[in-house]
Structures are given as structure tokens and as C-alpha cells.
XYZ file of C-alpha atoms in Angstrom:
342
model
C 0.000 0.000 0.000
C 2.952 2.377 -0.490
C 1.600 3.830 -3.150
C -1.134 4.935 -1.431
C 0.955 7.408 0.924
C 3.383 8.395 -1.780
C 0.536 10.773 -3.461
C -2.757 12.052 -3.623
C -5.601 9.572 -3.733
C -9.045 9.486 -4.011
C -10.940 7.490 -0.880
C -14.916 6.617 -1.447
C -17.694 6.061 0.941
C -21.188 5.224 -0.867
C -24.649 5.440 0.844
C -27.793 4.442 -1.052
C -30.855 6.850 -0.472
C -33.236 4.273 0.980
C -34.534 7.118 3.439
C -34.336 10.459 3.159
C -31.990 10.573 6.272
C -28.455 8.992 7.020
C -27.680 7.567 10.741
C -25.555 7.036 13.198
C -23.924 3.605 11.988
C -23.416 5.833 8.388
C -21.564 8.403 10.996
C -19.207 5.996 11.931
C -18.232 5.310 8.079
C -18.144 8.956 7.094
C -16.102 9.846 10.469
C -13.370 7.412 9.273
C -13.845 8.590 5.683
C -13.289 12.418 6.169
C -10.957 12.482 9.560
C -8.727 9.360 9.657
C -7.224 10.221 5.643
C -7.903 13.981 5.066
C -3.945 14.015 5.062
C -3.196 11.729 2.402
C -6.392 12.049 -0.137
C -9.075 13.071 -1.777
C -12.421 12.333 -0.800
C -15.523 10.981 -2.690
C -19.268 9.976 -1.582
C -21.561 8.057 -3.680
C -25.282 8.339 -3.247
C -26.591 5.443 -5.191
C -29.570 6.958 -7.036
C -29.316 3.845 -9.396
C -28.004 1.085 -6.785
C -31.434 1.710 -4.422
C -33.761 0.730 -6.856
C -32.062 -2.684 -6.998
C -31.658 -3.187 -2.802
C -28.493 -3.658 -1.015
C -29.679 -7.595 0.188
C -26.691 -6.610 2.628
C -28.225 -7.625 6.430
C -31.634 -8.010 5.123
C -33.590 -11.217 5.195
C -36.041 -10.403 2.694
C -36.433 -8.417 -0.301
C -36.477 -4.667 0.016
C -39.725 -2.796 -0.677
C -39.252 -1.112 -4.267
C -39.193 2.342 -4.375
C -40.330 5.408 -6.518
C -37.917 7.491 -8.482
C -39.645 10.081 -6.783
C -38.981 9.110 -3.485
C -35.476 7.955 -4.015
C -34.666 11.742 -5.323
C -36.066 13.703 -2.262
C -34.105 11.362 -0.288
C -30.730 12.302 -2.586
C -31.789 15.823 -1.898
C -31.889 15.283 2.081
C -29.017 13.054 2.627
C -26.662 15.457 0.308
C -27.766 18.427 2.424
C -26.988 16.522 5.613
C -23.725 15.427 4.186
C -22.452 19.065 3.316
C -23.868 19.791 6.793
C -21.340 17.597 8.382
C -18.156 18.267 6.384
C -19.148 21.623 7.333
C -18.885 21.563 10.536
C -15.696 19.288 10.759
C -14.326 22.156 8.732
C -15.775 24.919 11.043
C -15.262 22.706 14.256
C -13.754 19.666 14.229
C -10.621 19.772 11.565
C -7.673 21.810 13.591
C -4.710 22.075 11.207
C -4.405 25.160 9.068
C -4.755 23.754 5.586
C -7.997 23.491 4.479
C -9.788 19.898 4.149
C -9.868 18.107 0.563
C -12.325 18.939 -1.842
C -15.447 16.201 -1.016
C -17.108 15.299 -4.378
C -20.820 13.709 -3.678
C -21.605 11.904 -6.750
C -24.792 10.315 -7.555
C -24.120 6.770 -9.250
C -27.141 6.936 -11.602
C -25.093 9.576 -13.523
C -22.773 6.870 -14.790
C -25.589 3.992 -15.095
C -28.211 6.286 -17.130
C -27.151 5.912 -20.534
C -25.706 2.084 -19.961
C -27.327 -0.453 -22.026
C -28.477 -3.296 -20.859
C -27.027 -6.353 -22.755
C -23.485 -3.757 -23.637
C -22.700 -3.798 -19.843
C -23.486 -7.367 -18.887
C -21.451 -8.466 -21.656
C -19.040 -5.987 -20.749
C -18.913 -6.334 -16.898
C -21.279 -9.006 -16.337
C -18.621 -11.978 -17.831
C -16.367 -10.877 -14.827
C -18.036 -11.880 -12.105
C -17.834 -15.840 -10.975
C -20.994 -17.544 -9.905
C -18.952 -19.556 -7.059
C -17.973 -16.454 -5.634
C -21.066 -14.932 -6.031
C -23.056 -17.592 -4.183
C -20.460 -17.547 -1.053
C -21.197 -14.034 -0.168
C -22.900 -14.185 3.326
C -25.659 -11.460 1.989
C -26.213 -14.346 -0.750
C -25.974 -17.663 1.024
C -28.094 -16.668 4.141
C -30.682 -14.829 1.808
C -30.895 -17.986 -0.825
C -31.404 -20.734 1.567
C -34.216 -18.824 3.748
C -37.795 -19.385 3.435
C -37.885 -15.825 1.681
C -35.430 -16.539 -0.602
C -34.072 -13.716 -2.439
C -34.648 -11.962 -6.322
C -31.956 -11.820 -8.609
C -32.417 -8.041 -8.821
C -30.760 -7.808 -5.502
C -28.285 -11.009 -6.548
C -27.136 -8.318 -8.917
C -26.280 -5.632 -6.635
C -22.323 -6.640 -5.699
C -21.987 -6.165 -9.808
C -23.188 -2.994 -9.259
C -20.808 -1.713 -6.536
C -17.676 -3.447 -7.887
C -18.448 -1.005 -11.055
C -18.991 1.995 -8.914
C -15.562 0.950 -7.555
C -13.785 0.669 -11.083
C -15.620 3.804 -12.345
C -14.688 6.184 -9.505
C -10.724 4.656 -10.031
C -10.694 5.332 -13.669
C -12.055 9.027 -13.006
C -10.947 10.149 -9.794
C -8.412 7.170 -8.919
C -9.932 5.851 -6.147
C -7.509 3.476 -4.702
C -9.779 2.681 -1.241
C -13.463 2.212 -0.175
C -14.770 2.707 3.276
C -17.520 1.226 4.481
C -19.411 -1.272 6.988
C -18.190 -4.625 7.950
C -21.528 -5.941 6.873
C -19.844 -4.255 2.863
C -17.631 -6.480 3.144
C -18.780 -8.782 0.700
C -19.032 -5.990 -1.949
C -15.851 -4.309 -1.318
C -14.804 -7.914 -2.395
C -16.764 -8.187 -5.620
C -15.415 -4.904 -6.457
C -11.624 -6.135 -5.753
C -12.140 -8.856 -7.660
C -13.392 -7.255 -10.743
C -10.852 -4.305 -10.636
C -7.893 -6.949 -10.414
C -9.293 -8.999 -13.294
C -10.220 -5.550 -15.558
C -7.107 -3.438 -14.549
C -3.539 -3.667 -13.057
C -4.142 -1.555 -9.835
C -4.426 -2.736 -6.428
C -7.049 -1.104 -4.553
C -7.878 -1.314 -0.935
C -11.263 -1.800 1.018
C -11.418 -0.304 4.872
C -14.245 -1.418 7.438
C -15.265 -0.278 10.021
C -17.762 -1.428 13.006
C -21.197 -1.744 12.908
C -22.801 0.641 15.601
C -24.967 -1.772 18.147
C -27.302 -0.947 20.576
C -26.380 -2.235 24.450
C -28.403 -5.379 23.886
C -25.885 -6.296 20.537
C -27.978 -5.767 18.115
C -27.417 -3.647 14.831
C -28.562 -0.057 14.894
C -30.508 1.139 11.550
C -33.170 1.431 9.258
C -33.970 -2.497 8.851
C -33.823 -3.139 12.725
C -36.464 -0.131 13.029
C -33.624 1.714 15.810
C -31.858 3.912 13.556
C -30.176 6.659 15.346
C -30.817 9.866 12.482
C -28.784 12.265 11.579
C -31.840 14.910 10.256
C -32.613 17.192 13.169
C -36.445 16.026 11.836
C -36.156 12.768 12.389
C -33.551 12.535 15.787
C -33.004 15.959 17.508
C -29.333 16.852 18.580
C -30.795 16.512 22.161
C -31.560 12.563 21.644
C -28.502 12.351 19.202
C -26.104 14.069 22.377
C -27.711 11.482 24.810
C -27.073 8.377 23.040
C -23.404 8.983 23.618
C -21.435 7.399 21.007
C -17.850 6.528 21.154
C -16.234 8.213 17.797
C -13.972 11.313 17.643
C -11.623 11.123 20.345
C -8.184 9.774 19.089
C -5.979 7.773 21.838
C -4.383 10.081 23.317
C -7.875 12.014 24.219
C -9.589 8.762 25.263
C -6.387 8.338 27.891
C -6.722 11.962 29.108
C -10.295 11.475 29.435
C -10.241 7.904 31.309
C -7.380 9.289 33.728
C -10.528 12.034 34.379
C -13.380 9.343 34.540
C -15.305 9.259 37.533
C -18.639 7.082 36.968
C -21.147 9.523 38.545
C -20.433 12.448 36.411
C -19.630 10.475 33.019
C -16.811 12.550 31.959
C -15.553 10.540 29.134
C -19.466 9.897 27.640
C -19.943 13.522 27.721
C -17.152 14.804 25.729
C -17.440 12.081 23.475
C -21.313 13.307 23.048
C -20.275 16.596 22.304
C -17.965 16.057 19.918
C -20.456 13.797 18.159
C -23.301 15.993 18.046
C -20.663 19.567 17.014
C -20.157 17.129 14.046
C -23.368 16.644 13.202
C -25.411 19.402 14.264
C -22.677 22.276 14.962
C -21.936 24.157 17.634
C -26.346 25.500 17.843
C -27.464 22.086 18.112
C -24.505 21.139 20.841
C -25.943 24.619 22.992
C -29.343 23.124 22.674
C -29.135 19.967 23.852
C -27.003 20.560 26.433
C -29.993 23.025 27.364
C -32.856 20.276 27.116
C -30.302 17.878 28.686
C -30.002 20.539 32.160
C -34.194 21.228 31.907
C -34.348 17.367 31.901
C -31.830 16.117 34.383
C -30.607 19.253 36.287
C -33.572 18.838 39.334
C -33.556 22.529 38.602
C -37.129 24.199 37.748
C -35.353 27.143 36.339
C -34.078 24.921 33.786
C -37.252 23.520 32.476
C -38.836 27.172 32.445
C -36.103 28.435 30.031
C -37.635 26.127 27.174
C -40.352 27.513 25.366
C -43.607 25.488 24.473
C -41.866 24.060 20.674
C -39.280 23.131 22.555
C -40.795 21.759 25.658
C -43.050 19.916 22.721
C -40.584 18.377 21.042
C -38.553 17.475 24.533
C -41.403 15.265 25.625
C -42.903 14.133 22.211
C -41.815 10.311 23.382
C -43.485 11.073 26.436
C -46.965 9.373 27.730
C -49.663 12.307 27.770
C -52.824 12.895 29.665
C -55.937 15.731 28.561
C -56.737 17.384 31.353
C -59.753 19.917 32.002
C -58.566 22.614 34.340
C -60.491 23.309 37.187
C -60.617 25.984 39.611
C -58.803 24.881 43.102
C -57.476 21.165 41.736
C -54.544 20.014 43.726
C -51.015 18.860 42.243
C -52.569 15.198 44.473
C -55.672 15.415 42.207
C -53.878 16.112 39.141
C -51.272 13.208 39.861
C -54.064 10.588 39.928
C -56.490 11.979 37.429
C -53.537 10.916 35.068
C -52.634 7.665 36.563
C -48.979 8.977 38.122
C -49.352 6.363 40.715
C -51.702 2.845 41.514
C -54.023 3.136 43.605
């Protein structure tokens, strides 16, 4: 991999628009992406605008629901917004050296795919791939022998991304993809194909998938998805889920040699750094506001918030309509809703 320190390359993450909002496992990818090789490369993200119309079978264990083209661009027009939202703010807030961050190209794959025929670019592409190889992927094998089974559309899709792969090296010479460890599989489709086509070596990084504290995957097919869209997850719920990503060793060892378990010093800062990232330094003042009006004990907290906000603080909440009346007690107000059994 010398070659990939001795000059400029270009690195690629790719998301397909499946929702109109990234999340937090996504964060993890684009963290790694945009911080860990800013010094050595040039960066590239690929919104699949063709690739989610066939379904990632990737963790699934049935067929995704099709999907409008409709649908699929509002949600290239959200998730780009959100994406030049973050870089933004690890320019403004995160990125600390002088020089300015690479140039991040978002590219939308169904630019390359659009004027493809059908029978040119399986005969083309298609007579690369090896059935063996194929049918050992672990999205394949676990998908072909379950009750569901599983459509060739999606059988397709590791073609798809090992192009993506050789198309973004022939233009921008992307030497290395980023992704989940559940890409795996595609990453190798797409090394295969690019060693068989071409003479390069190119490199595929994973990185963890982000689980809840019962193990299991957080996202948009386990119905847990942490969001990135103020809309859809507020920076307030985004700061208190507290996930481990910016700090580099050295600030994790500062921060441990701090730790004391009652005040949570290390799950703090990492929460901050998290939610600057993602929502800027606005969204970090606000939910460290709802987080005091919430935990704090303090009244004076709560009665900063005004009645959006207090809204949208309690929205998860259990609610009770209640008729005023003249003289009720905060007793007959606590059992009128149910606070307590009888």
C-alpha cells in the first residue's frame, strides 16, 4: 500500500438513499472517511440513485420494498444536504490544522448507469463476475437458503458496486473504499473485478457496525436507527445516546485518567464532539440546554424552554388531557392521570 501514501488519492464512501436521512452507523463510516485520511487524499461519496432501486440484500432477510424514483430523489436531496452539513462543521469545528480539508465530491451513481445499455454492460462487466464467488457471499448464502429466498435483482447488486468501484478509479483514482463490515462482501466483488479488468491494487477499509447495548445492529432495517436529520432525531436525543467516535488515543487516555462514573466525563465529551459534528456548535448549545431542563432537578431549567421546545422534549413522552379546574390540587392532578396505583 505504499503507493497509497506516496501521493494524492481518491478514498470513497457510498450510501444508497433508501430514506431520506443517514444515521448514526453511516456516521461511523463517514467519520473514518473524512478524519482518519484527510492528510493523504481526496475524498468521494456516492449516493446510489441507481443502486437503491435494486436493494443492497446486505443484512436483510427479505427483499427490500421497491421504491419510486420520486422518493429515491427527495431522499438524494436530504441526505446530500446533511452530508455538506457535516463536512461543514468538521471544517468549522472539528478539523484543527491550518490547511484546508480536501475537496469532497458527492456523486450520484445513476449519472454513470443512465445511458448504460443493458445487454453492452453485462457483456461488458457481467462476464467478470464468478458464480462460485457470487453464491459464497454471506448477503447471498443466508438470503438464498431462507424461506424468503431472495430476487436476482438484488443477486445483482455486488456487480453494481464493484463497477462503482472501477468507475470512480478510472475518473478520480480511487484506490480505497470505506464502508461497513456488513460491505464487506461488496468491497470484495469490487476487488475482484478491478484486479481482473485493470492492473491496480485497490484497498477496502471497514469499520464497526454501531450496536445498541443489547448487541444488536442499529438502523433502518432493525427499526432503531439513530438519524442524523434534526427532523427525524433531535441533537438533544442524538447528544444522549453517547457514542464513542472522535476522540483519538491520546484524548480517550486523558479522558479515562478524568473518569469518575457519577459524572460520566468521558461519555460527555465524546457526546459533544459527536453531536458539534453533526449538528454544529447550535445544536450542541441546545441539547445541552434540554439535557439541564431534563436532568438538572432545577425548575429554572425547564422554564427556560419555550412550548416548541418543551413539545418536542417530551414528544416520546406518555400524555394525559386534562380539564382545568378551579382549586385542583397537584394530588388530584397526579391521579387523574394515573402517576401512581391506587
Amino acid at each position: 500500500m505504499s503507493h497509497c501514501l506516496s501521493a494524492p488519492i481518491t478514498v470513497y464512501c457510498g450510501f444508497d438513499p433508501t430514506a431520506d436521512s443517514l444515521h448514526i452507523g453511516n456516521l461511523l463510516a463517514i467519520i473514518k472517511f473524512s478524519a482518519n485520511v484527510s492528510d493523504l487524499s481526496n475524498t468521494s461519496e456516492r449516493i446510489g440513485g441507481a443502486t437503491a432501486l435494486i436493494g443492497d440484500p446486505s443484512g436483510r432477510t427479505k427483499d427490500r420494498s421497491p421504491m419510486t424514483a420520486e422518493e429515491i430523489e427527495n431522499n438524494i436531496i436530504s441526505i446530500t444536504e446533511s452530508l455538506h452539513r457535516i463536512f461543514n462543521n468538521h471544517q468549522q469545528y472539528i478539523w484543527s490544522k491550518n490547511k484546508p480539508l480536501p475537496e469532497v465530491k458527492i456523486l450520484n451513481n445513476a449519472s454513470w448507469y443512465k445511458d448504460r445499455n443493458v445487454i453492452e454492460f453485462l457483456s461488458s462487466v457481467g462476464r467478470h463476475f464468478r458464480m462460485s464467488k457470487m453464491l459464497q457471499k454471506t448477503s447471498v448464502d443466508s438470503r438464498i437458503n431462507s424461506p424468503e429466498g431472495m430476487n436476482f435483482t438484488e443477486f445483482t447488486y455486488q456487480i453494481f458496486q464493484a463497477y462503482d468501484w472501477y468507475y470512480l478509479l478510472k475518473k478520480y483514482n480511487c484506490l480505497v473504499q470505506i464502508g461497513g463490515h456488513d460491505q464487506l462482501g461488496n468491497m470484495s466483488s469490487g476487488n475482484d473485478f478491478i484486479s481482473r479488468v485493470t492492473s491496480e491494487d485497490v484497498f477496502g477499509l471497514t469499520v464497526p457496525l454501531v450496536k445498541s447495548s443489547t448487541g444488536d445492529k442499529l438502523g433502518k432495517t432493525a427499526g432503531n436507527a439513530i438519524w442524523l436529520n434534526p427532523n427525524k432525531t433531535s441533537p438533544f436525543e442524538l447528544y444522549q445516546s453517547l457514542v464513542p467516535t472522535l476522540m483519538n488515543d491520546k484524548e480517550v487516555k486523558d479522558a479515562l485518567t478524568k473518569q469518575k462514573i457519577h459524572v460520566r466525563h468521558c461519555q460527555k465529551k465524546i457526546a459533544k464532539s459527536v453531536t458539534t459534528l453533526v449538528h454544529g456548535e447550535n445544536g450542541l448549545e441546545e441539547a445541552i440546554k434540554w439535557t439541564k431542563a431534563l436532568y438538572s432537578g432545577n425548575i429554572e431549567d425547564l422554564a427556560v424552554l419555550d412550548k416548541s421546545q418543551l413539545k418536542q422534549l417530551f414528544k416520546s413522552a406518555t400524555t394525559v388531557q386534562l380539564i382545568y379546574e378551579p382549586g385542583i390540587s397537584i394530588y388530584d392532578v397526579c391521579m387523574k392521570a394515573k402517576c401512581f396505583a391506587k
